[in-house]
PDB file of N, CA, C and O in Angstrom:
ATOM      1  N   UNK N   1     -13.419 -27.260   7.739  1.00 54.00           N
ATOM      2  CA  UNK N   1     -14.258 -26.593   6.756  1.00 54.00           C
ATOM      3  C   UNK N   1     -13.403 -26.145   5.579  1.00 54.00           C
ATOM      4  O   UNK N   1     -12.183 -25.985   5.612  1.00 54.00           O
ATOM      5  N   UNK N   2     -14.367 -25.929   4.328  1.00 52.00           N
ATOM      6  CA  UNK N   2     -13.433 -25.453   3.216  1.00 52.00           C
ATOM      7  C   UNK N   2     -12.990 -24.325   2.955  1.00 52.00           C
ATOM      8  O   UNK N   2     -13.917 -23.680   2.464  1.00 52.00           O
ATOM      9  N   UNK N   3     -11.947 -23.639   3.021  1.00 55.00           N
ATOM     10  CA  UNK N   3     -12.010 -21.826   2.830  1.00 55.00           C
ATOM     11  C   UNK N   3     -12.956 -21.538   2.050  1.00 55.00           C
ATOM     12  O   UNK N   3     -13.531 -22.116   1.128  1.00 55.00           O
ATOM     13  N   UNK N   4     -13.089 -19.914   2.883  1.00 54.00           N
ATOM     14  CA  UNK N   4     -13.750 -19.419   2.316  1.00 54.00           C
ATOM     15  C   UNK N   4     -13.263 -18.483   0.784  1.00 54.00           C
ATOM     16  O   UNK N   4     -12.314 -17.699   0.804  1.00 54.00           O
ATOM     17  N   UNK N   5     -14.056 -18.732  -0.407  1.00 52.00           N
ATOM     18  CA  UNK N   5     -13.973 -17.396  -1.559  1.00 52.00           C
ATOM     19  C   UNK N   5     -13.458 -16.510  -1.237  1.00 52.00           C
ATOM     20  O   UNK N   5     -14.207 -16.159  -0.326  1.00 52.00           O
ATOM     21  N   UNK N   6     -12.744 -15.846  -1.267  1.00 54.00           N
ATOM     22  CA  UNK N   6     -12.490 -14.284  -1.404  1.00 54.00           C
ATOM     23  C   UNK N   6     -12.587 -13.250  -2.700  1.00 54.00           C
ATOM     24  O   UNK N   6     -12.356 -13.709  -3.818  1.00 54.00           O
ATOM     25  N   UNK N   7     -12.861 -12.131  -2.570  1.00 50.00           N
ATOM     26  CA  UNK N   7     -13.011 -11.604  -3.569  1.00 50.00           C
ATOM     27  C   UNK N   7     -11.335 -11.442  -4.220  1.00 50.00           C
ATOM     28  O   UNK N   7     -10.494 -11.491  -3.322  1.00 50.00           O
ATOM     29  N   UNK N   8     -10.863 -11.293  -5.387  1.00 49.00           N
ATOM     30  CA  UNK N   8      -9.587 -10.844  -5.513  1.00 49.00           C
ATOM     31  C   UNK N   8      -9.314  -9.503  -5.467  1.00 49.00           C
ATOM     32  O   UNK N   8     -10.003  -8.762  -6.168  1.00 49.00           O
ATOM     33  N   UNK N   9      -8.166  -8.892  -4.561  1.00 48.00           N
ATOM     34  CA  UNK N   9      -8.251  -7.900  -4.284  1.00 48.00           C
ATOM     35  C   UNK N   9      -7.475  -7.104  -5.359  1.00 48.00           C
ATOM     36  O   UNK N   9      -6.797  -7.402  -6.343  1.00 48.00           O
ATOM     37  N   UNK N  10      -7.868  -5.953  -4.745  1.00 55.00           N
ATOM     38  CA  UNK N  10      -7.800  -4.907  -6.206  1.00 55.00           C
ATOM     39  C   UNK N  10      -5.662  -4.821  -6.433  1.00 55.00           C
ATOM     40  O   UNK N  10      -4.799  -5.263  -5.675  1.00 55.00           O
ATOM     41  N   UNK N  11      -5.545  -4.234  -7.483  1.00 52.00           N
ATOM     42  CA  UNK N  11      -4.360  -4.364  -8.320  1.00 52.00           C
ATOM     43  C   UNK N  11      -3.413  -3.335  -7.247  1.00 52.00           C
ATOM     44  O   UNK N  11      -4.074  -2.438  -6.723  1.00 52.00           O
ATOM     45  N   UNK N  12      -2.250  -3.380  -6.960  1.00 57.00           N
ATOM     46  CA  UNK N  12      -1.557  -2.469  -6.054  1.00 57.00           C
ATOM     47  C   UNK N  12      -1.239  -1.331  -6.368  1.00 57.00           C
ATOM     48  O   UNK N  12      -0.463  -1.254  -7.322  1.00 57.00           O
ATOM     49  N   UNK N  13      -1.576  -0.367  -5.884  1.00 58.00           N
ATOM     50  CA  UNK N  13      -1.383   1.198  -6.654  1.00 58.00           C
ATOM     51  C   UNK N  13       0.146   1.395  -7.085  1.00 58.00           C
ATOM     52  O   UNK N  13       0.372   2.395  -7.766  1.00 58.00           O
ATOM     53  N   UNK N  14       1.261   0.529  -6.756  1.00 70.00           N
ATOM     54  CA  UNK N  14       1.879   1.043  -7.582  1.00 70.00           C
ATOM     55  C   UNK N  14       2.206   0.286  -8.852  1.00 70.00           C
ATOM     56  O   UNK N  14       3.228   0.485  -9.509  1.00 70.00           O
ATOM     57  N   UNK N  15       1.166  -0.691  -9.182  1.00 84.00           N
ATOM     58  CA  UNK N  15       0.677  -1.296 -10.672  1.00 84.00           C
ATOM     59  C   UNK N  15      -0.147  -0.338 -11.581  1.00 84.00           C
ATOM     60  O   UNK N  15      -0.356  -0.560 -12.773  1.00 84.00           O
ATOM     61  N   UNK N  16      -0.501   0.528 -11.036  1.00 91.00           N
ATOM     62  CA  UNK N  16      -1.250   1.655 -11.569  1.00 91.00           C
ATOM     63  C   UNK N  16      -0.747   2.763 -12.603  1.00 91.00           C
ATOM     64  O   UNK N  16       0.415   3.145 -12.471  1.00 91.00           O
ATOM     65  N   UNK N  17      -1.583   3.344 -13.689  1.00 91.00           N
ATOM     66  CA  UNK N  17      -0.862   4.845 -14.319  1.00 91.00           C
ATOM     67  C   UNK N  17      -0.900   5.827 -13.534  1.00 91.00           C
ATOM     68  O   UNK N  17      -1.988   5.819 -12.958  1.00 91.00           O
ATOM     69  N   UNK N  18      -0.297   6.630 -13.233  1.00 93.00           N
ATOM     70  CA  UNK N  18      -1.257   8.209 -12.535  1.00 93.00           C
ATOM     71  C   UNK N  18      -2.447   8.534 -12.733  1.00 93.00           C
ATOM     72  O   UNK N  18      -3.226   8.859 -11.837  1.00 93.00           O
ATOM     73  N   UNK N  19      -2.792   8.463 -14.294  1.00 94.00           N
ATOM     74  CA  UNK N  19      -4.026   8.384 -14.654  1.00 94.00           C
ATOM     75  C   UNK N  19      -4.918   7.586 -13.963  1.00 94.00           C
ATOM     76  O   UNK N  19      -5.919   8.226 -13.641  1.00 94.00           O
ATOM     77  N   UNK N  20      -4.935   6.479 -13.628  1.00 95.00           N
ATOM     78  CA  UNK N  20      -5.447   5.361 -12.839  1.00 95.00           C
ATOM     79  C   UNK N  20      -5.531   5.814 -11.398  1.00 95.00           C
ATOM     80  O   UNK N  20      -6.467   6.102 -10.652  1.00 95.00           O
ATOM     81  N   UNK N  21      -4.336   5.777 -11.289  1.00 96.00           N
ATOM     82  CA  UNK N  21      -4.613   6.476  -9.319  1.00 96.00           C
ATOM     83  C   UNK N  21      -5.150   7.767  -9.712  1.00 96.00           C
ATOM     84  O   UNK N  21      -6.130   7.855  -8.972  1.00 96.00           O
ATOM     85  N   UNK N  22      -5.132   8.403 -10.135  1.00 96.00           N
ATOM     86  CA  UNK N  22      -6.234   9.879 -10.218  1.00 96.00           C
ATOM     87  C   UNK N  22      -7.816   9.336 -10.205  1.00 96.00           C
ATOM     88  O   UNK N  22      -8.566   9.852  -9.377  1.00 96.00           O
ATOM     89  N   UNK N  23      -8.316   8.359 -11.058  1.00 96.00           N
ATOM     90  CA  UNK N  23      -9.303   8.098 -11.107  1.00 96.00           C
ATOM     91  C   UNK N  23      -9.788   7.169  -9.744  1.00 96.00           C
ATOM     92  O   UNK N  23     -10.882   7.284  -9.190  1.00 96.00           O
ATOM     93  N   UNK N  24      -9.121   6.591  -9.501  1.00 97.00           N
ATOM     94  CA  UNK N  24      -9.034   5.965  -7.948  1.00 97.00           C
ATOM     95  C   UNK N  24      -9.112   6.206  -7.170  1.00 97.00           C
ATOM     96  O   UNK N  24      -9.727   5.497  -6.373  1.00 97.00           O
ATOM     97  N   UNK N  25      -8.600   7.289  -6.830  1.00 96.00           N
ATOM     98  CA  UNK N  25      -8.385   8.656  -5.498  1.00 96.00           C
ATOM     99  C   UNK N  25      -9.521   9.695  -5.906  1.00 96.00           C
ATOM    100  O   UNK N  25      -9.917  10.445  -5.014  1.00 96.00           O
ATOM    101  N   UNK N  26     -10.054   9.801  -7.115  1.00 97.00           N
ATOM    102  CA  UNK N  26     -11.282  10.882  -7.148  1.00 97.00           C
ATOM    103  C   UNK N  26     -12.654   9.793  -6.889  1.00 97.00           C
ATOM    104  O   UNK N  26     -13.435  10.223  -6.040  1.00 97.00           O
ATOM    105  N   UNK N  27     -12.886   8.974  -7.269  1.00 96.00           N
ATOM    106  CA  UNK N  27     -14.023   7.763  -7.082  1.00 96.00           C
ATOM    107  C   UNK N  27     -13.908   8.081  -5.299  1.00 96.00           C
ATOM    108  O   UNK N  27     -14.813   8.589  -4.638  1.00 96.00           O
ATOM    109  N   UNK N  28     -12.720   7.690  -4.826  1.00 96.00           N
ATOM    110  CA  UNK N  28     -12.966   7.796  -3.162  1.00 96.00           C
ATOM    111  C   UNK N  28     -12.951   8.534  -1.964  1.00 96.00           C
ATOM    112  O   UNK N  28     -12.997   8.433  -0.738  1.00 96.00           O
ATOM    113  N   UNK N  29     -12.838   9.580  -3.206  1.00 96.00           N
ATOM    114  CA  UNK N  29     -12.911  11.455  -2.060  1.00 96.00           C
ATOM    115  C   UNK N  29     -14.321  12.120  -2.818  1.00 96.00           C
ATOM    116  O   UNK N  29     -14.822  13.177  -2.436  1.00 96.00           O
ATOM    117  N   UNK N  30     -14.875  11.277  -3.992  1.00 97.00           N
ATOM    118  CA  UNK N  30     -15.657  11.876  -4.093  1.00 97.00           C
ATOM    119  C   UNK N  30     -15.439  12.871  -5.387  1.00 97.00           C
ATOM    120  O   UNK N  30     -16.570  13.113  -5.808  1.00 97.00           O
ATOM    121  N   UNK N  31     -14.877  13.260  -5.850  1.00 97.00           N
ATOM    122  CA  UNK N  31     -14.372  13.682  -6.907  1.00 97.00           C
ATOM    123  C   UNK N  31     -13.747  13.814  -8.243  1.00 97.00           C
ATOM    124  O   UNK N  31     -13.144  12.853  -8.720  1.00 97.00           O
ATOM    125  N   UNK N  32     -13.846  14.902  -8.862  1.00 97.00           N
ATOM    126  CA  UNK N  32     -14.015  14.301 -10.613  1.00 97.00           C
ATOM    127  C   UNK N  32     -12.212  14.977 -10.784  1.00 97.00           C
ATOM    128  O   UNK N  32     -11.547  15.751 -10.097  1.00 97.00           O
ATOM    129  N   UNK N  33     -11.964  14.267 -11.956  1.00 96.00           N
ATOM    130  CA  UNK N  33     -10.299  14.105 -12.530  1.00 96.00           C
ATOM    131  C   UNK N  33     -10.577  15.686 -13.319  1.00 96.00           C
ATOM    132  O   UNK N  33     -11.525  16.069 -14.004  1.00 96.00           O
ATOM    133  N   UNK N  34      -9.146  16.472 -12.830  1.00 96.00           N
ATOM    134  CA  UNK N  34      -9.411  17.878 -13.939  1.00 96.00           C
ATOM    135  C   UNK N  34      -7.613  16.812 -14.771  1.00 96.00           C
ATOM    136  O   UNK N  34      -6.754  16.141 -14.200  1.00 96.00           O
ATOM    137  N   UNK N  35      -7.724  17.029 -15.620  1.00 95.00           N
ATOM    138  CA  UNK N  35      -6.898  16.512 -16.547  1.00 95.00           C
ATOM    139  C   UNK N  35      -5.802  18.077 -17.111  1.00 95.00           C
ATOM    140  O   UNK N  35      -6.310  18.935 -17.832  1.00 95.00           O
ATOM    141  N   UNK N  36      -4.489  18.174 -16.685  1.00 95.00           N
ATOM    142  CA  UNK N  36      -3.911  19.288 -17.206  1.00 95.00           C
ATOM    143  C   UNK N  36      -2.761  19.140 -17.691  1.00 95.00           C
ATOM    144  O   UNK N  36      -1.737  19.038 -17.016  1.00 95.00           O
ATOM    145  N   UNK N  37      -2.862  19.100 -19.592  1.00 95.00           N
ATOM    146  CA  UNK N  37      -1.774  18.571 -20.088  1.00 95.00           C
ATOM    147  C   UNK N  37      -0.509  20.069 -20.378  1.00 95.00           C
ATOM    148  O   UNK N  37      -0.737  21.271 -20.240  1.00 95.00           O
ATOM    149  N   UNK N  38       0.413  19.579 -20.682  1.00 95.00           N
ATOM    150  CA  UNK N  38       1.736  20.318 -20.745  1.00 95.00           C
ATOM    151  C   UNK N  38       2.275  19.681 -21.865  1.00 95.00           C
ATOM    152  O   UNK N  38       1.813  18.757 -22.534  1.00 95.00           O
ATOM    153  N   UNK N  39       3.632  20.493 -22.005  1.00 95.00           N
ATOM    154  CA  UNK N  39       4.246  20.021 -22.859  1.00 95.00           C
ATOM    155  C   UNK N  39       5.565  20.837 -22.247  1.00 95.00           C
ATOM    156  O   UNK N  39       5.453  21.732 -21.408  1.00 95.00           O
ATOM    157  N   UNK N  40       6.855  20.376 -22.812  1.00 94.00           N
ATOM    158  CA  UNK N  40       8.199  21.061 -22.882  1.00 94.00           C
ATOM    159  C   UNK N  40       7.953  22.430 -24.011  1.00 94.00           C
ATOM    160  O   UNK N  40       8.062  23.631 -23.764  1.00 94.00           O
ATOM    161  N   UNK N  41       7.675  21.916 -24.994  1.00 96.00           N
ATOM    162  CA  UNK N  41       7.729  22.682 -26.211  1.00 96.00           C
ATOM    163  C   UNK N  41       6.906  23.785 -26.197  1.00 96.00           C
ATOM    164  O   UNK N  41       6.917  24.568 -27.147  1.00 96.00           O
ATOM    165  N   UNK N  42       5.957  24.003 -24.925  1.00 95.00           N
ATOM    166  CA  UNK N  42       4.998  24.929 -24.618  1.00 95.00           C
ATOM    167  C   UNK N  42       5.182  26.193 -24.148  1.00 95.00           C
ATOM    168  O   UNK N  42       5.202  26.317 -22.924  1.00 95.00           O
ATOM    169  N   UNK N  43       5.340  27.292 -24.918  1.00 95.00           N
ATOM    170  CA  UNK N  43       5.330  28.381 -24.203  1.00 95.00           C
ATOM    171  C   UNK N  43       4.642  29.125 -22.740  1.00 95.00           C
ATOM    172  O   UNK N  43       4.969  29.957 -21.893  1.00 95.00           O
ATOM    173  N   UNK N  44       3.513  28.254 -23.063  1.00 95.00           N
ATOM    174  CA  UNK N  44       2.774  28.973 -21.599  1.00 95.00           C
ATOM    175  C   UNK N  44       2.537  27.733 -20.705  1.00 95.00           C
ATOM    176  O   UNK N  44       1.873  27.718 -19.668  1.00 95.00           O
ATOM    177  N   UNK N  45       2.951  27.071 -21.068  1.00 94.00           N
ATOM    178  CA  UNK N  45       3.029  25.816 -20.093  1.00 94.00           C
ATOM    179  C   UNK N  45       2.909  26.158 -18.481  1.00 94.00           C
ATOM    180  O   UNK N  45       1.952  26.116 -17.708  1.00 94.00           O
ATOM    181  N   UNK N  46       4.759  26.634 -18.254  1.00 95.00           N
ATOM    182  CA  UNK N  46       4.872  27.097 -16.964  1.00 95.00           C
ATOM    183  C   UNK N  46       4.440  27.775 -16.189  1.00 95.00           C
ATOM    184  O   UNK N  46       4.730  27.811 -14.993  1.00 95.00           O
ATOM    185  N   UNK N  47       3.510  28.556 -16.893  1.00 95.00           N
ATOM    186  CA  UNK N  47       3.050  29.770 -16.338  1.00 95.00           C
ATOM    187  C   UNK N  47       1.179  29.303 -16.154  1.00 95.00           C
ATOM    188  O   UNK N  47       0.478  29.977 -15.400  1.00 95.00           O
ATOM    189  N   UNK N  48       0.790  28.522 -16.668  1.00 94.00           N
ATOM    190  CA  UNK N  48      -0.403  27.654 -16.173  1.00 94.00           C
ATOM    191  C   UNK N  48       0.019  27.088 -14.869  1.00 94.00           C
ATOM    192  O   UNK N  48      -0.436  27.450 -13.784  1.00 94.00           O
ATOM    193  N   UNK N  49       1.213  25.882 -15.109  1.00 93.00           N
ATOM    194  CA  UNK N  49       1.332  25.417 -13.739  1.00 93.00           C
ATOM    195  C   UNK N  49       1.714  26.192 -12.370  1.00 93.00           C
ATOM    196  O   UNK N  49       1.518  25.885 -11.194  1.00 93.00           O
ATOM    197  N   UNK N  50       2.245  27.154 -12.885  1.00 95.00           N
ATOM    198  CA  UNK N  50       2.662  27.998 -11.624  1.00 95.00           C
ATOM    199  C   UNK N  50       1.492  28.378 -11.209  1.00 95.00           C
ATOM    200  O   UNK N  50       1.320  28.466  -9.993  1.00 95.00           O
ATOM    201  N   UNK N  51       0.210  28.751 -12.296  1.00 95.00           N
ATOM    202  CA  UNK N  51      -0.657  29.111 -11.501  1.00 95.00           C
ATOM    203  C   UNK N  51      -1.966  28.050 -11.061  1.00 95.00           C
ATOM    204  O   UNK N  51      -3.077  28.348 -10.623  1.00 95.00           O
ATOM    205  N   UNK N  52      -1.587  27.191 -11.252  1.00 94.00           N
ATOM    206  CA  UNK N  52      -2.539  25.536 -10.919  1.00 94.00           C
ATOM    207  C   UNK N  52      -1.877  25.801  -9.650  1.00 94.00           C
ATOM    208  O   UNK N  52      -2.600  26.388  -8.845  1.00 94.00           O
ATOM    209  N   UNK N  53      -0.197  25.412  -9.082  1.00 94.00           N
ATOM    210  CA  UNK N  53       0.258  25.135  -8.011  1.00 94.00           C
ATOM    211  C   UNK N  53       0.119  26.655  -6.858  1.00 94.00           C
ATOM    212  O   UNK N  53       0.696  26.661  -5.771  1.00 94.00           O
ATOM    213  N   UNK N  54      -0.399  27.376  -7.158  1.00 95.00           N
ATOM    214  CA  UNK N  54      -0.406  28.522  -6.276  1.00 95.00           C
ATOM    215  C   UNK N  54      -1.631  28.250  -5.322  1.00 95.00           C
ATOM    216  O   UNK N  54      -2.771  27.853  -5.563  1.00 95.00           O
ATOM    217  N   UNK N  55      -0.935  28.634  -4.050  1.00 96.00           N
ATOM    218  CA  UNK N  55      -1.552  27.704  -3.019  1.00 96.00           C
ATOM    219  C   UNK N  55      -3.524  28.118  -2.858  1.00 96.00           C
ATOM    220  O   UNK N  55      -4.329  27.405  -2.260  1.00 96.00           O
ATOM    221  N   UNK N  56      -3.836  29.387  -3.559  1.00 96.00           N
ATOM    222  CA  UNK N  56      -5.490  29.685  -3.427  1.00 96.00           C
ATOM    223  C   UNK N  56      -5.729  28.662  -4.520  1.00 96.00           C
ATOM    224  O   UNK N  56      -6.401  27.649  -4.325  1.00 96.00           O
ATOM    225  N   UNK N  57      -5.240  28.916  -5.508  1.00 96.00           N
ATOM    226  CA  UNK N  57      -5.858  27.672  -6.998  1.00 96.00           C
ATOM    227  C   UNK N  57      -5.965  26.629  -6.665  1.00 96.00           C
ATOM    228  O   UNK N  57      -7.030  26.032  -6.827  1.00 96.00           O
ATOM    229  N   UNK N  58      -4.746  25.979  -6.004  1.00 95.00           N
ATOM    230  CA  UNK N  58      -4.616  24.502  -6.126  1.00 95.00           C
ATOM    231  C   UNK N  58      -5.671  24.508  -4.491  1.00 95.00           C
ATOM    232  O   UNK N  58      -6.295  23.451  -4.395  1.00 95.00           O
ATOM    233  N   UNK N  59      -5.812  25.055  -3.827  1.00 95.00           N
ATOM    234  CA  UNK N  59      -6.726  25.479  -2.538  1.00 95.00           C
ATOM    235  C   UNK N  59      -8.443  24.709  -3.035  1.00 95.00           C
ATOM    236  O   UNK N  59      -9.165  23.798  -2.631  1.00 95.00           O
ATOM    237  N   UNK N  60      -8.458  25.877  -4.268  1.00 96.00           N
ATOM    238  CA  UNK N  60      -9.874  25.955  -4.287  1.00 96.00           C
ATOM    239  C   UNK N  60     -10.115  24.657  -5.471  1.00 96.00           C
ATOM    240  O   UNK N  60     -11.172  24.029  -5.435  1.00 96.00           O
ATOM    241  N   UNK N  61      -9.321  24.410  -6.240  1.00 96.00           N
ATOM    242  CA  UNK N  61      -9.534  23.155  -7.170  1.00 96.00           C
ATOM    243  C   UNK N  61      -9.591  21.848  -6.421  1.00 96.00           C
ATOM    244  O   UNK N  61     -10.360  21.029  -6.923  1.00 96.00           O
ATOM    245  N   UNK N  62      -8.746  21.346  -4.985  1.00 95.00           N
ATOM    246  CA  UNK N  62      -8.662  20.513  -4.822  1.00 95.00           C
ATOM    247  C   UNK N  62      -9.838  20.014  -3.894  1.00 95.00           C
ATOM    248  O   UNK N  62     -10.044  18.863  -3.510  1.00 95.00           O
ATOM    249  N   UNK N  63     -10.387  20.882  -3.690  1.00 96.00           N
ATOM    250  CA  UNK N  63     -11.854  20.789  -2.702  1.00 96.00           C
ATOM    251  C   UNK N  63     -13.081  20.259  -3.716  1.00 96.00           C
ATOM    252  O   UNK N  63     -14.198  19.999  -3.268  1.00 96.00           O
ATOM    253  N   UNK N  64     -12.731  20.127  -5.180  1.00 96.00           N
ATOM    254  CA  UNK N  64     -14.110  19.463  -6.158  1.00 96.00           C
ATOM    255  C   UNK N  64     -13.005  18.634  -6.876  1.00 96.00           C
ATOM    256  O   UNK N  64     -13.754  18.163  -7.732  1.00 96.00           O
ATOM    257  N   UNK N  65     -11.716  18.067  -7.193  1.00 97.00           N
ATOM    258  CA  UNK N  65     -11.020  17.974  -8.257  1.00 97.00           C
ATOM    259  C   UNK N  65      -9.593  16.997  -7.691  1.00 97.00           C
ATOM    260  O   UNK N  65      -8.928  17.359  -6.720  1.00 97.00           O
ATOM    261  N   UNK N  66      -9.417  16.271  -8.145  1.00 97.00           N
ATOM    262  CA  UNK N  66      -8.128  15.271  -8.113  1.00 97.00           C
ATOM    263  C   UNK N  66      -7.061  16.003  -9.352  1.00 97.00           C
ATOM    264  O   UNK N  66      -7.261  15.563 -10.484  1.00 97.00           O
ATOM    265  N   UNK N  67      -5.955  17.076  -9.221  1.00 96.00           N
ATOM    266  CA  UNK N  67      -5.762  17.341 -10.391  1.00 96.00           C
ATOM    267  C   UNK N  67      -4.589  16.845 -10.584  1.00 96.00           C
ATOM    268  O   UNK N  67      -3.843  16.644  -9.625  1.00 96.00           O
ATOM    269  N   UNK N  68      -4.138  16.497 -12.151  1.00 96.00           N
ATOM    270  CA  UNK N  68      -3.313  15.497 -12.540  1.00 96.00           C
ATOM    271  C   UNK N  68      -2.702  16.175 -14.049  1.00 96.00           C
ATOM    272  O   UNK N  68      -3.330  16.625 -15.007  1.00 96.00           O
ATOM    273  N   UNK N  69      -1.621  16.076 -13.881  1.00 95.00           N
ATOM    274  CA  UNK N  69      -0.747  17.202 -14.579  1.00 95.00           C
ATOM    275  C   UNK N  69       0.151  16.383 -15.664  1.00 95.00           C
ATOM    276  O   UNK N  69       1.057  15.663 -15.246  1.00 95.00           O
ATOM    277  N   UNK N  70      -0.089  16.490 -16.978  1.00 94.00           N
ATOM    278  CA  UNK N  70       0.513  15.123 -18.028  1.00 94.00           C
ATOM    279  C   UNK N  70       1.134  15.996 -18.589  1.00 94.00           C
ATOM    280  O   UNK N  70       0.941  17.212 -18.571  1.00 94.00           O
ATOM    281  N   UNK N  71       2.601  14.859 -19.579  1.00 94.00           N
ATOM    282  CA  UNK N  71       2.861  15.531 -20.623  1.00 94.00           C
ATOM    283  C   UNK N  71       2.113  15.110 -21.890  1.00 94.00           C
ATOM    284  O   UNK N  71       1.907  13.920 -22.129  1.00 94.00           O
ATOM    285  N   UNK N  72       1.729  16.047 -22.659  1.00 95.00           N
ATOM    286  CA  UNK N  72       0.989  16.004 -23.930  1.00 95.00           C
ATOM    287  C   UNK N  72       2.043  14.768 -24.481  1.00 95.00           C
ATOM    288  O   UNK N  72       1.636  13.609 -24.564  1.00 95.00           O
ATOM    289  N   UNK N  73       3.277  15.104 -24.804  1.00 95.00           N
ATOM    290  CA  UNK N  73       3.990  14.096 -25.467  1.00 95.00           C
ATOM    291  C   UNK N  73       4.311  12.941 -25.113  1.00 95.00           C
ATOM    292  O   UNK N  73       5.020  12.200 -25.795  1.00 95.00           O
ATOM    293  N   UNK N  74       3.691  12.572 -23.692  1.00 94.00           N
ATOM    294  CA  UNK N  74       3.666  11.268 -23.284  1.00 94.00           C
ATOM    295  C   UNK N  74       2.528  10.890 -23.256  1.00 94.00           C
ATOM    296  O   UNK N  74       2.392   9.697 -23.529  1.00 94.00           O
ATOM    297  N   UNK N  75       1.538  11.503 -23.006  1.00 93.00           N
ATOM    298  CA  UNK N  75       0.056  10.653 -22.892  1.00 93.00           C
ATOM    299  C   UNK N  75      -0.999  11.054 -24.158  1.00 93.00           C
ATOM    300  O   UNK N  75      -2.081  11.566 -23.868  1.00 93.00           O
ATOM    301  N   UNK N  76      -0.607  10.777 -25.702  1.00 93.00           N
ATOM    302  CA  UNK N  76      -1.057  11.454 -26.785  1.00 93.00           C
ATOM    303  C   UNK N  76      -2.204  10.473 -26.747  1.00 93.00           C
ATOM    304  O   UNK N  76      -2.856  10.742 -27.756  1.00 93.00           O
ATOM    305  N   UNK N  77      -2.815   9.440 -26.091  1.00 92.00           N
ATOM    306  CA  UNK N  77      -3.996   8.601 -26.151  1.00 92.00           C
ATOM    307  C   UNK N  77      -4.400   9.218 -24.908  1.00 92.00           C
ATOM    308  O   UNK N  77      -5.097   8.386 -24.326  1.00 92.00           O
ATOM    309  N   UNK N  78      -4.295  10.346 -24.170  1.00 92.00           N
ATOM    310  CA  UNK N  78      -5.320  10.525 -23.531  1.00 92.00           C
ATOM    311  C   UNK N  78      -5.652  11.999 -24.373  1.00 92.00           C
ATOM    312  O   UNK N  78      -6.800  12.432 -24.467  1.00 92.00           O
ATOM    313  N   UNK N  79      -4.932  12.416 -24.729  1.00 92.00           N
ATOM    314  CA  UNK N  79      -5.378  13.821 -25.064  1.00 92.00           C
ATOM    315  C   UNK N  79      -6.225  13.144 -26.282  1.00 92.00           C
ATOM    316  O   UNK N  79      -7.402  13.502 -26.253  1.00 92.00           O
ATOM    317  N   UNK N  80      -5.881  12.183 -27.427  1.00 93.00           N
ATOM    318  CA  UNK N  80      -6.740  11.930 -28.585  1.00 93.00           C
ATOM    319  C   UNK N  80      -8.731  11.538 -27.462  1.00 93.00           C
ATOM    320  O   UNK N  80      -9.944  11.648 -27.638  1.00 93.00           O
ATOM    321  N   UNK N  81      -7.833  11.128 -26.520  1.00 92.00           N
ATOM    322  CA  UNK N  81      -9.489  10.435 -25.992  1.00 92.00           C
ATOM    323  C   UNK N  81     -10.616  11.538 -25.545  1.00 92.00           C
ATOM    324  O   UNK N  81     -11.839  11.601 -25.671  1.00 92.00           O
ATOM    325  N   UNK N  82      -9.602  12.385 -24.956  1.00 88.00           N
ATOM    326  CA  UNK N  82     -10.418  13.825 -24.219  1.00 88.00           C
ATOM    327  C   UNK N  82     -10.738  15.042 -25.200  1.00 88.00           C
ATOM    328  O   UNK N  82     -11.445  16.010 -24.919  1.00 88.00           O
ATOM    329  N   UNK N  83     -10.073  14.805 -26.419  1.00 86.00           N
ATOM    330  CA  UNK N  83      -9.976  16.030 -27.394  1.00 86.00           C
ATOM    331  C   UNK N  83     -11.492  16.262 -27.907  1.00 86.00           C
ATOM    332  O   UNK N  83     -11.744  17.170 -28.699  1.00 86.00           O
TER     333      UNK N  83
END
């Protein structure tokens, strides 16, 4: 017999952006991308993430939320896209 079609399977996650696996991993838990940009040059930067990573925040965000932590100065086409 002739093989069968296969579908082509999907791209290997580590062909992926973060951005991409965020959206990948929220599609399959069910959940929406919180997008949280930074910067070096940011004064309050650290003091957001410290309090994103504190274990009730990041507790209670990760139960609705895939969260994904950029630098502004590297991903300036996502912040132009989300702005």
């Amino acid at each position: 017999q002739p093989p069968v079609a296969r579908p082509a399977a999907p791209a290997p996650a580590r062909n992926l952006t973060p951005y991409q696996r965020a959206l990948v991993q929220a599609r399959a838990e069910g959940k929406r991308v919180l997008l949280v940009f930074g910067a070096r040059w940011c004064g309050w930067c650290p003091r957001q993430k410290q309090a994103l990573r504190s274990p009730a925040v990041a507790s209670l965000l990760g139960q609705r939320f895939v969260v994904l932590e950029l630098d502004y100065d590297l991903h300036k086409n996502l912040v132009q896209h989300y702005r």
